[in-house]
Every structure is written in C-alpha cells, then in structure tokens.
Amino acid sequence: MGIEIIGIGSYLPEKILTNIDLEKLVETSDEWITTRTGIKERRIASESEATSDLAIKAAERAISNAKISPEEIDAIIVATITPDMAFPSTACFVQKGLKAVNSAAFDISAACSGFIYGLTIGKDLIKSGTFNTVLVIGGETLSKITDWHDRNTCVLLGDAAGAVILRKTNSSSDILSSYLGANGNYSDLLLMPGGGSRNPTTHKTVDEQLHYLKMEGNKLFKIAVKAMADSAQKAIALAGITCNDVNLIIPHQANIRIVEAVAKLLNVSMDKVFLNIHKYGNTSAATTPVALEEAIREGKVKKGDIVTLVAFGGGLTWGAVVIRL
Ligand code: ACO
C-alpha cells in the first residue's frame, strides 16, 4: 500500500505589492530588499479575504486537478499561523466552502514548516488505515499580522495558499520519506505574542502592538541554514537515495541567501533548486505547495522525478519530505 499525490492547486491573491510601493511605506529601498532577500514583489489579500478564502480556491483547483468530488475527501488539514480566527479551525471553514461533507477537519500550527508537517500527518493517517483521501493545505494571510511600519519584517512577507490531495494506492508510494524537527528554546525568535492565553487581547496588548509578527531575522538566518540543510540530508537518507538522485529541491522561500547557503551545504547547484521568492516573498506554510504546483505547471519537473521539499519556521520547527511525482 502506498500514498499517491492525485491533485495539486494553488491560489495567489490579485493585489501585487512591489518593493517600490514599500519604499513609500517604510525607510527601505528596492536595492536593499532585492540584494538582502531576493524579493521583488509579494501578493496581498484584500480586506475581505481571510486565509480560508485563499485555501478554498487552492483546494478547488487541487480537487479539479485530481478529478474527484469534494464528497470523496475524508480529512482536511490546514497548516497556518494566520487562521481565520482562534476557533473554529480554518479547516472547518474550508470544509464548509468546499461542501466536503464527509471529511474531518483540523488545523496544525508549525509556521513555515506547516505544509511539511501536514503532508507527513496526511500520509500517516492514510498509512494507518484511518482515511483514504486527505486534502492538505498550506495557507496564509501574513499581511494581516504584519506591522506595516516595521521594515525588518514587512518587506519579507506575503499571502498565498497551496493544496495537495493524497490518496491510498495499491502501487508504490509517492511520498518516499519524511523528517520533522523542532526546538522550542528558540520560540522567542519568531512569534506573535498577543491574542492567545499568554497575552489575551486587551487595549494594552494592542497599544504594545503584540498582535503583530515579531522576528529576530539575523539570529534566525544562521539556524535556518543549518536546520534546512540537515533536514534535507536526513529525509534524503531516509528515502535510501543521495542528493544526486534528487531532480529538484523546493526550499521554503524565506530569503534567497538562506537558499543559496543551503544549496552550498548540500553541494547542489542552484539550477536544481526552485525559486519563486522574487514574485511572492515569504508566504510561510504556503511557499512549498505553491512552488511545487508552479514547478510542475512550468515543466521544471515531470512524472517520475524526485523532489525534496524542505522548510524552516517559527517554533522553531523544520522538516523535509522526499516525493516521487
Ligand atoms: N530596508 C533597509 N534596511 C533594513 C531593512 C529594510 N527593509 N530591514 C533591516 N534593515 C537594516 C537594519 O536595521 C540593519 O541596520 P543597522 O546595521 O543600521 O542596524 C541592517 O539593515 C542590517 O540588518 P540585518 O538584520 O543584519 O540584515 P540581514 O542581512 O540579516 O537581513 C533579513 C535581514 C532579511 C531579515 C535576514 O536576516 C533573514 O532573512 N532572516 C531569516 C528570516 C527567516 O528565515 N525567517 C523564518 C521564517 S519566517 C516565518 O516562519 C513566518
């Protein structure tokens, strides 16, 4: 028994915010953002769009790509750090929107590694015999928790959603291996402190701007490089292959310099690494499924190719999966 990826879809909000636009908001420049991060522009959800709206559109495309009906979905997993609200889960809003009336639904919180975590949980729910068909979504509206006066973070983030549908198959598995890790000792490097049970929302927490994402980018940078390279190496070894067997590496798109440093540690040339950070910035849990969909659509990978998805994010969390298309 194996697990097949039968459908994939993504959705990017229409509004484009360029580096030039950001020059008018904060003390920054297109040159600084481009050279330090690789980002040229990002997509921003409209005021009325919540994470579930993006997730539903990505899921509809994955469902159409898989040629199944929403009733065939047994479980919906949404990886997000920007849920529509604390509860119900964003997955429940997605279930309602899709009319996936036969599915269980829940969210997971693993920041930028969320899609890798979700894919692993989805795979194992099928492997254990609990479900046959699982929809896994990475969706974010980071623009809603961004402090648009903070140049350290606002130039990096964007909104997007990507979705895949996993199904039980009698042939060999498309998901060859998975490796997950975390270190809560670094939780203060990337967080949104307000709005939870530690700092329930009050006028004071809003005045103190605790409802915005806070990040110590410089400290994260070094940990990200090591954790991503290490995760990719471990997942590749668990798949019983080497880096040379991998056709494409799809890294979390946080910073082009992090990606280049990871490629160097893996001894992989950059033409084996997928990049779309220039168009969308860091969309947290959405970066890897959006990039996978784009790589397939643009013909960068074909049926039978081996792809490694690798990510790193708040928590801190990290992980990688190796899949065969
Ligand atoms: N425009 C102009 N100058 C800026 C900007 C900006 N947008 N942002 C920071 N600067 C300044 C700083 O104030 C600093 O100035 P100073 O030297 O006078 O103090 C200078 O640029 C250098 O700042 P650094 O923080 O050292 O810059 P660095 O080269 O580290 O780049 C960055 C910053 C892009 C944030 C980088 O550290 C990074 O990408 N870190 C990793 C982010 C990441 O991986 N996050 C995890 C995933 S995100 C998630 O889970 C949601």
Short mmCIF file of C-alpha atoms in Angstrom, two decimals, residues 4-322:
data_model
loop_
_atom_site.label_atom_id
_atom_site.label_comp_id
_atom_site.label_asym_id
_atom_site.label_seq_id
_atom_site.Cartn_x
_atom_site.Cartn_y
_atom_site.Cartn_z
CA GLU A 4 -0.33 8.91 -4.25
CA ILE A 5 -0.47 12.66 -4.82
CA ILE A 6 -3.53 12.83 -7.09
CA GLY A 7 -4.06 16.58 -7.33
CA ILE A 8 -2.39 19.93 -6.69
CA GLY A 9 -3.56 23.55 -6.80
CA SER A 10 -2.54 27.00 -5.65
CA TYR A 11 -4.00 30.46 -5.29
CA LEU A 12 -2.33 33.87 -5.11
CA PRO A 13 -4.34 37.00 -4.28
CA GLU A 14 -4.57 39.51 -7.14
CA LYS A 15 -3.03 42.53 -5.44
CA ILE A 16 0.71 42.92 -6.06
CA LEU A 17 2.81 45.00 -3.65
CA THR A 18 6.20 45.85 -5.14
CA ASN A 19 9.42 46.93 -3.43
CA ILE A 20 8.84 50.37 -4.96
CA ASP A 21 5.44 50.50 -3.22
CA LEU A 22 7.17 49.61 0.06
CA GLU A 23 9.66 52.46 -0.38
CA LYS A 24 6.65 54.75 0.18
CA LEU A 25 5.65 52.96 3.41
CA VAL A 26 8.94 52.48 5.29
CA GLU A 27 12.58 53.60 5.15
CA THR A 28 13.80 50.97 2.67
CA SER A 29 14.82 50.56 -0.96
CA ASP A 30 14.23 48.15 -3.82
CA GLU A 31 18.00 47.66 -3.90
CA TRP A 32 18.20 46.66 -0.17
CA ILE A 33 15.25 44.26 -0.37
CA THR A 34 16.45 42.66 -3.62
CA THR A 35 20.06 42.13 -2.58
CA ARG A 36 19.32 41.08 1.04
CA THR A 37 16.31 38.84 0.34
CA GLY A 38 15.75 38.21 -3.40
CA ILE A 39 12.19 39.53 -3.13
CA LYS A 40 10.85 41.96 -5.77
CA GLU A 41 7.13 41.78 -5.05
CA ARG A 42 4.53 39.91 -3.00
CA ARG A 43 0.77 39.26 -3.13
CA ILE A 44 -1.58 40.80 -0.57
CA ALA A 45 -5.07 39.52 0.27
CA SER A 46 -7.92 42.03 0.11
CA GLU A 47 -9.51 43.35 3.30
CA SER A 48 -12.39 40.89 2.94
CA GLU A 49 -10.20 37.85 2.17
CA ALA A 50 -9.32 35.55 5.09
CA THR A 51 -6.97 32.56 4.99
CA SER A 52 -9.85 30.12 4.35
CA ASP A 53 -10.85 32.09 1.23
CA LEU A 54 -7.38 31.57 -0.27
CA ALA A 55 -7.30 27.96 0.95
CA ILE A 56 -10.69 27.16 -0.61
CA LYS A 57 -9.57 28.49 -4.01
CA ALA A 58 -6.33 26.47 -3.89
CA ALA A 59 -8.28 23.36 -2.78
CA GLU A 60 -10.87 23.77 -5.56
CA ARG A 61 -8.03 23.76 -8.09
CA ALA A 62 -6.48 20.66 -6.48
CA ILE A 63 -9.86 18.89 -6.49
CA SER A 64 -10.38 19.74 -10.17
CA ASN A 65 -6.80 18.62 -10.95
CA ALA A 66 -7.44 15.31 -9.12
CA LYS A 67 -10.78 14.88 -10.93
CA ILE A 68 -12.58 13.92 -7.73
CA SER A 69 -15.64 15.34 -5.99
CA PRO A 70 -15.38 17.14 -2.59
CA GLU A 71 -17.51 14.39 -1.01
CA GLU A 72 -14.64 11.93 -1.57
CA ILE A 73 -12.36 13.83 0.86
CA ASP A 74 -12.05 12.09 4.26
CA ALA A 75 -9.94 14.72 6.05
CA ILE A 76 -8.87 18.33 5.59
CA ILE A 77 -5.65 19.53 7.22
CA VAL A 78 -4.86 23.24 7.07
CA ALA A 79 -1.35 24.34 8.05
CA THR A 80 -1.46 28.01 9.01
CA ILE A 81 -0.29 30.58 11.55
CA THR A 82 -2.91 33.04 10.30
CA PRO A 83 -6.17 31.17 10.94
CA ASP A 84 -9.45 32.97 10.19
CA MET A 85 -9.95 33.09 13.99
CA ALA A 86 -8.72 31.19 17.08
CA PHE A 87 -11.58 28.74 16.59
CA PRO A 88 -13.34 27.16 14.76
CA SER A 89 -10.40 25.84 12.79
CA THR A 90 -9.74 27.28 9.35
CA ALA A 91 -10.10 23.70 8.08
CA CYS A 92 -13.77 23.76 9.18
CA PHE A 93 -14.36 26.93 7.12
CA VAL A 94 -12.64 25.23 4.18
CA GLN A 95 -14.83 22.13 4.63
CA LYS A 96 -17.94 24.34 4.57
CA GLY A 97 -16.73 26.25 1.48
CA LEU A 98 -15.90 23.08 -0.44
CA LYS A 99 -19.04 21.23 0.72
CA ALA A 100 -16.71 18.38 1.66
CA VAL A 101 -19.49 16.96 3.83
CA ASN A 102 -17.78 13.63 4.60
CA SER A 103 -14.50 14.99 5.93
CA ALA A 104 -12.90 15.51 9.31
CA ALA A 105 -11.17 18.88 9.56
CA PHE A 106 -8.39 20.36 11.68
CA ASP A 107 -5.56 22.90 11.63
CA ILE A 108 -1.92 22.46 12.50
CA SER A 109 0.49 25.15 13.65
CA ALA A 110 4.10 24.70 12.60
CA ALA A 111 4.66 28.08 10.89
CA CYS A 112 6.68 27.87 7.67
CA SER A 113 7.24 24.12 8.16
CA GLY A 114 3.46 23.60 8.44
CA PHE A 115 2.94 22.11 4.99
CA ILE A 116 5.75 19.57 5.53
CA TYR A 117 4.20 18.65 8.89
CA GLY A 118 0.73 18.45 7.28
CA LEU A 119 1.91 16.27 4.43
CA THR A 120 3.51 13.90 6.95
CA ILE A 121 0.35 13.72 9.09
CA GLY A 122 -1.82 13.19 5.98
CA LYS A 123 0.45 10.42 4.73
CA ASP A 124 0.42 8.67 8.10
CA LEU A 125 -3.36 8.98 8.50
CA ILE A 126 -3.71 7.12 5.21
CA LYS A 127 -0.94 4.64 6.04
CA SER A 128 -2.62 3.78 9.36
CA GLY A 129 -5.86 2.97 7.55
CA THR A 130 -7.83 5.83 9.15
CA PHE A 131 -8.57 7.66 5.86
CA ASN A 132 -8.32 7.06 2.10
CA THR A 133 -8.28 10.62 0.76
CA VAL A 134 -6.74 13.60 2.56
CA LEU A 135 -6.58 17.26 1.47
CA VAL A 136 -3.50 19.06 2.85
CA ILE A 137 -3.36 22.85 2.54
CA GLY A 138 -0.69 25.40 3.43
CA GLY A 139 -2.42 28.78 3.54
CA GLU A 140 -1.52 32.16 4.98
CA THR A 141 -2.55 35.79 5.06
CA LEU A 142 0.60 37.07 6.78
CA SER A 143 -0.29 40.60 5.66
CA LYS A 144 -2.96 40.57 8.40
CA ILE A 145 -0.38 40.12 11.20
CA THR A 146 2.30 42.33 9.63
CA ASP A 147 3.35 45.61 11.21
CA TRP A 148 3.45 47.82 8.12
CA HIS A 149 5.69 50.29 9.98
CA ASP A 150 8.38 47.66 10.72
CA ARG A 151 10.86 47.47 7.84
CA ASN A 152 12.55 44.43 9.42
CA THR A 153 9.51 42.25 8.68
CA CYS A 154 7.05 43.96 6.31
CA VAL A 155 9.32 43.67 3.27
CA LEU A 156 9.57 39.89 3.67
CA LEU A 157 6.00 38.61 3.92
CA GLY A 158 3.15 37.79 1.56
CA ASP A 159 -0.13 35.87 1.21
CA ALA A 160 -0.86 32.62 -0.67
CA ALA A 161 -2.28 29.11 -0.44
CA GLY A 162 -1.32 25.77 -1.93
CA ALA A 163 -3.07 22.40 -1.68
CA VAL A 164 -2.46 18.75 -2.48
CA ILE A 165 -4.73 15.71 -2.36
CA LEU A 166 -3.27 12.46 -1.08
CA ARG A 167 -4.91 9.09 -1.74
CA LYS A 168 -4.30 5.46 -0.84
CA THR A 169 -2.98 3.44 -3.76
CA ASN A 170 -2.02 -0.18 -4.27
CA SER A 171 1.14 0.78 -6.15
CA SER A 172 4.36 2.17 -4.65
CA SER A 173 4.25 5.37 -2.61
CA ASP A 174 4.80 8.89 -3.97
CA ILE A 175 5.97 10.04 -0.53
CA LEU A 176 9.31 8.33 -0.04
CA SER A 177 10.30 9.76 3.33
CA SER A 178 9.73 12.48 5.88
CA TYR A 179 11.83 14.05 8.61
CA LEU A 180 10.48 16.56 11.18
CA GLY A 181 12.17 18.51 13.98
CA ALA A 182 11.64 21.39 16.41
CA ASN A 183 13.33 23.38 19.17
CA GLY A 184 11.00 25.38 21.44
CA ASN A 185 14.00 27.00 23.17
CA TYR A 186 14.13 29.37 20.20
CA SER A 187 10.42 30.29 20.40
CA ASP A 188 11.22 33.95 21.11
CA LEU A 189 12.99 34.47 17.77
CA LEU A 190 9.79 34.39 15.71
CA LEU A 191 6.37 34.85 17.26
CA MET A 192 3.12 36.76 17.52
CA PRO A 193 2.88 37.34 21.29
CA GLY A 194 -0.65 38.76 21.52
CA GLY A 195 -4.13 37.32 21.24
CA GLY A 196 -3.55 33.93 22.91
CA SER A 197 -3.89 32.78 26.53
CA ARG A 198 -0.43 34.24 27.44
CA ASN A 199 -1.44 37.77 26.41
CA PRO A 200 -5.20 37.85 25.80
CA THR A 201 -6.19 40.79 23.60
CA THR A 202 -6.73 44.00 25.56
CA HIS A 203 -6.32 47.68 24.70
CA LYS A 204 -2.88 47.36 26.34
CA THR A 205 -1.73 44.45 24.12
CA VAL A 206 -2.90 46.36 21.06
CA ASP A 207 -1.13 49.55 22.22
CA GLU A 208 2.01 47.43 22.70
CA GLN A 209 1.50 46.00 19.19
CA LEU A 210 1.62 42.41 20.41
CA HIS A 211 -0.78 41.40 17.63
CA TYR A 212 1.99 41.67 15.04
CA LEU A 213 4.60 39.14 13.93
CA LYS A 214 7.99 39.77 15.61
CA MET A 215 11.20 38.35 14.25
CA GLU A 216 14.91 38.36 15.01
CA GLY A 217 15.91 37.80 11.41
CA ASN A 218 19.64 37.81 11.84
CA LYS A 219 19.66 35.08 14.54
CA LEU A 220 17.14 33.01 12.58
CA PHE A 221 19.22 33.17 9.42
CA LYS A 222 22.07 31.02 10.75
CA ILE A 223 19.80 28.46 12.41
CA ALA A 224 17.64 28.25 9.25
CA VAL A 225 20.58 27.38 7.01
CA LYS A 226 21.78 24.56 9.26
CA ALA A 227 18.31 23.18 10.05
CA MET A 228 17.21 23.15 6.40
CA ALA A 229 20.39 21.51 5.11
CA ASP A 230 20.25 18.97 7.93
CA SER A 231 16.54 18.18 7.35
CA ALA A 232 17.03 17.71 3.61
CA GLN A 233 20.02 15.41 4.19
CA LYS A 234 18.11 13.32 6.75
CA ALA A 235 14.97 12.96 4.60
CA ILE A 236 17.07 12.06 1.54
CA ALA A 237 18.98 9.42 3.54
CA LEU A 238 15.69 8.04 4.93
CA ALA A 239 14.46 7.66 1.32
CA GLY A 240 17.53 5.50 0.66
CA ILE A 241 18.87 7.84 -2.03
CA THR A 242 21.53 10.56 -2.33
CA CYS A 243 21.34 14.25 -3.27
CA ASN A 244 22.41 13.28 -6.80
CA ASP A 245 19.17 11.30 -7.23
CA VAL A 246 17.05 14.37 -6.43
CA ASN A 247 15.82 16.20 -9.56
CA LEU A 248 14.62 19.34 -7.79
CA ILE A 249 14.87 20.84 -4.31
CA ILE A 250 11.95 23.06 -3.31
CA PRO A 251 13.05 25.05 -0.27
CA HIS A 252 10.94 27.33 1.91
CA GLN A 253 11.22 30.74 0.26
CA ALA A 254 12.31 32.95 3.19
CA ASN A 255 15.44 34.53 1.79
CA ILE A 256 17.44 33.78 -1.37
CA ARG A 257 20.68 33.95 0.64
CA ILE A 258 19.41 31.23 3.01
CA VAL A 259 18.50 29.08 -0.01
CA GLU A 260 21.92 29.61 -1.63
CA ALA A 261 23.69 28.73 1.62
CA VAL A 262 21.58 25.56 1.99
CA ALA A 263 22.37 24.54 -1.61
CA LYS A 264 26.07 25.05 -0.90
CA LEU A 265 25.93 22.84 2.23
CA LEU A 266 24.08 20.16 0.24
CA ASN A 267 26.62 20.52 -2.58
CA VAL A 268 23.78 21.06 -5.06
CA SER A 269 23.92 23.59 -7.90
CA MET A 270 21.29 26.36 -7.88
CA ASP A 271 19.75 25.14 -11.14
CA LYS A 272 18.47 22.13 -9.16
CA VAL A 273 16.77 24.49 -6.68
CA PHE A 274 13.34 26.02 -7.33
CA LEU A 275 12.90 29.73 -6.62
CA ASN A 276 9.85 31.98 -6.84
CA ILE A 277 10.68 34.21 -3.87
CA HIS A 278 11.07 37.21 -6.22
CA LYS A 279 7.34 37.04 -7.03
CA TYR A 280 5.72 36.10 -3.72
CA GLY A 281 8.15 36.65 -0.81
CA ASN A 282 7.78 34.52 2.30
CA THR A 283 4.25 33.08 2.49
CA SER A 284 5.09 30.73 5.40
CA ALA A 285 3.23 27.39 5.13
CA ALA A 286 2.17 28.21 1.55
CA THR A 287 5.62 28.54 -0.01
CA THR A 288 6.37 24.85 -0.64
CA PRO A 289 2.98 23.74 -2.10
CA VAL A 290 2.75 26.91 -4.23
CA ALA A 291 6.29 26.29 -5.53
CA LEU A 292 5.58 22.59 -6.17
CA GLU A 293 2.47 23.47 -8.21
CA GLU A 294 4.42 26.07 -10.18
CA ALA A 295 7.37 23.73 -10.81
CA ILE A 296 5.00 21.08 -12.21
CA ARG A 297 2.98 23.59 -14.30
CA GLU A 298 6.15 25.17 -15.75
CA GLY A 299 7.55 21.74 -16.67
CA LYS A 300 10.56 22.07 -14.31
CA VAL A 301 9.72 18.55 -13.12
CA LYS A 302 7.93 15.67 -14.80
CA LYS A 303 6.26 12.40 -13.83
CA GLY A 304 8.73 10.10 -12.06
CA ASP A 305 11.06 12.90 -10.91
CA ILE A 306 12.21 13.02 -7.29
CA VAL A 307 11.58 16.27 -5.41
CA THR A 308 12.66 17.28 -1.89
CA LEU A 309 10.55 19.86 -0.07
CA VAL A 310 12.37 21.45 2.87
CA ALA A 311 11.28 24.16 5.28
CA PHE A 312 12.06 26.02 8.46
CA GLY A 313 9.94 28.37 10.57
CA GLY A 314 8.62 29.71 13.86
CA GLY A 315 8.64 27.37 16.82
CA LEU A 316 11.30 26.81 15.79
CA THR A 317 10.27 23.97 13.51
CA TRP A 318 11.87 22.34 10.50
CA GLY A 319 11.41 19.36 8.24
CA ALA A 320 11.70 17.81 4.79
CA VAL A 321 9.83 15.31 2.64
CA VAL A 322 11.04 13.42 -0.39
#
